[in-house]
Amino acid sequence: MERLNKINDIDIAPHFKLSEFACPCCKRVMLHPLLLKKLVEFRAIIKKPIYITSGYRCSEYNQKVGGIKSSYHLLGLAADIQVEGVSALDLLEYAEMINFAGIGFYEKKNFLHLDVRPTKLARWRG
């Protein structure tokens, strides 16, 4: 397993490693280039490290964490993020500026779900 972790431990953009987006259970990863591009933009605006709490999820892990069957995490189109010292409400304002297609606001757990879904815009509170 250690060897697999090192395989994903490569820089894919300024401030991001592929391993940050890997499924915690199987270490596989899928990441859409548009999601990465928007996260790089987001990082440039907030000027603070972004912690990816959930990137790609295999179907088994998605089920384990209670994700919906059509989750964009399954396709590498979504990431859940936190930024130390920044509220989810403040992150929400930045995410709207970057125009993520899907934005889930989870104030109690202080994180955002961000995605680049190919369908119409979606906004929700969790």
XYZ file of C-alpha atoms in Angstrom:
126
model
C 0.000 0.000 0.000
C 2.867 2.362 0.761
C 4.116 1.970 -2.812
C 0.657 2.835 -4.160
C 0.512 5.963 -1.995
C 3.830 7.112 -3.444
C 2.569 6.582 -6.998
C -0.184 9.139 -6.419
C 2.142 11.519 -4.569
C 2.898 13.741 -7.548
C 2.353 17.433 -8.087
C -0.439 18.024 -10.610
C -0.765 21.794 -10.176
C 0.600 24.483 -7.909
C -0.425 23.559 -4.344
C -2.083 20.230 -5.287
C -0.951 16.605 -5.357
C -2.824 13.793 -7.076
C -2.919 11.855 -3.792
C -5.187 14.513 -2.262
C -7.962 13.426 -4.640
C -7.526 9.649 -4.226
C -10.194 7.411 -2.728
C -9.247 6.647 0.903
C -10.130 2.968 0.655
C -8.594 1.872 -2.660
C -6.282 4.793 -3.539
C -7.690 4.975 -7.082
C -8.228 8.430 -8.448
C -10.136 10.173 -11.204
C -9.941 13.936 -11.521
C -11.540 16.063 -14.201
C -9.179 18.790 -15.497
C -11.862 21.475 -15.125
C -12.287 20.690 -11.419
C -8.548 21.015 -10.907
C -8.450 24.264 -12.888
C -11.219 25.808 -10.786
C -9.593 24.668 -7.537
C -6.318 26.258 -8.638
C -8.247 29.503 -9.292
C -9.902 29.189 -5.888
C -6.517 28.719 -4.188
C -5.102 31.772 -5.975
C -7.958 33.933 -4.697
C -7.968 32.828 -1.055
C -4.172 32.575 -0.781
C -4.433 29.775 1.805
C -4.031 26.005 1.577
C -7.157 24.097 0.580
C -7.716 20.787 2.340
C -9.481 18.215 0.138
C -11.604 16.202 2.570
C -13.128 14.057 -0.179
C -12.151 13.796 -3.829
C -12.714 10.731 -5.978
C -14.754 7.957 -4.345
C -15.094 4.400 -5.576
C -18.670 3.104 -5.382
C -17.937 1.030 -2.266
C -16.514 3.994 -0.357
C -19.257 6.306 -1.588
C -21.844 3.898 -0.188
C -19.914 3.595 3.093
C -19.945 7.373 3.655
C -23.614 7.704 2.694
C -23.015 9.401 -0.663
C -25.824 9.414 -3.198
C -25.686 6.832 -5.999
C -25.267 9.524 -8.646
C -22.546 11.411 -6.760
C -20.167 13.444 -8.892
C -17.372 12.172 -6.634
C -17.739 8.838 -8.457
C -16.732 10.519 -11.725
C -13.897 12.712 -10.479
C -16.036 15.819 -10.947
C -16.333 16.812 -7.266
C -14.320 17.658 -4.185
C -15.262 18.558 -0.645
C -13.000 21.233 0.804
C -12.084 23.033 3.988
C -9.681 25.895 4.590
C -8.219 26.363 8.042
C -9.361 29.608 9.635
C -11.961 30.344 6.935
C -15.669 29.752 7.489
C -17.769 27.802 5.034
C -19.806 30.961 4.507
C -16.727 32.888 3.370
C -15.674 29.960 1.169
C -19.138 30.003 -0.380
C -18.653 33.577 -1.568
C -15.364 32.672 -3.257
C -16.855 29.542 -4.839
C -19.649 31.622 -6.348
C -17.067 34.004 -7.832
C -15.393 31.071 -9.588
C -18.772 29.746 -10.713
C -18.585 26.086 -9.746
C -21.552 24.270 -11.293
C -22.486 22.548 -8.045
C -21.985 24.051 -4.606
C -23.103 22.361 -1.418
C -22.884 24.460 1.746
C -22.324 22.477 4.955
C -22.114 25.153 7.632
C -22.258 22.882 10.701
C -19.316 20.780 9.488
C -17.608 23.842 7.965
C -16.973 22.545 4.448
C -18.109 23.010 0.872
C -18.878 20.462 -1.811
C -17.701 21.819 -5.169
C -18.288 20.209 -8.534
C -18.118 20.782 -12.263
C -21.259 18.858 -13.269
C -22.191 19.131 -16.941
C -25.831 19.888 -16.132
C -27.525 23.038 -14.842
C -26.221 24.876 -11.784
C -27.118 23.445 -8.382
C -26.919 25.009 -4.931
C -27.912 23.386 -1.624
C -27.390 23.335 2.128
C -26.466 20.172 3.928
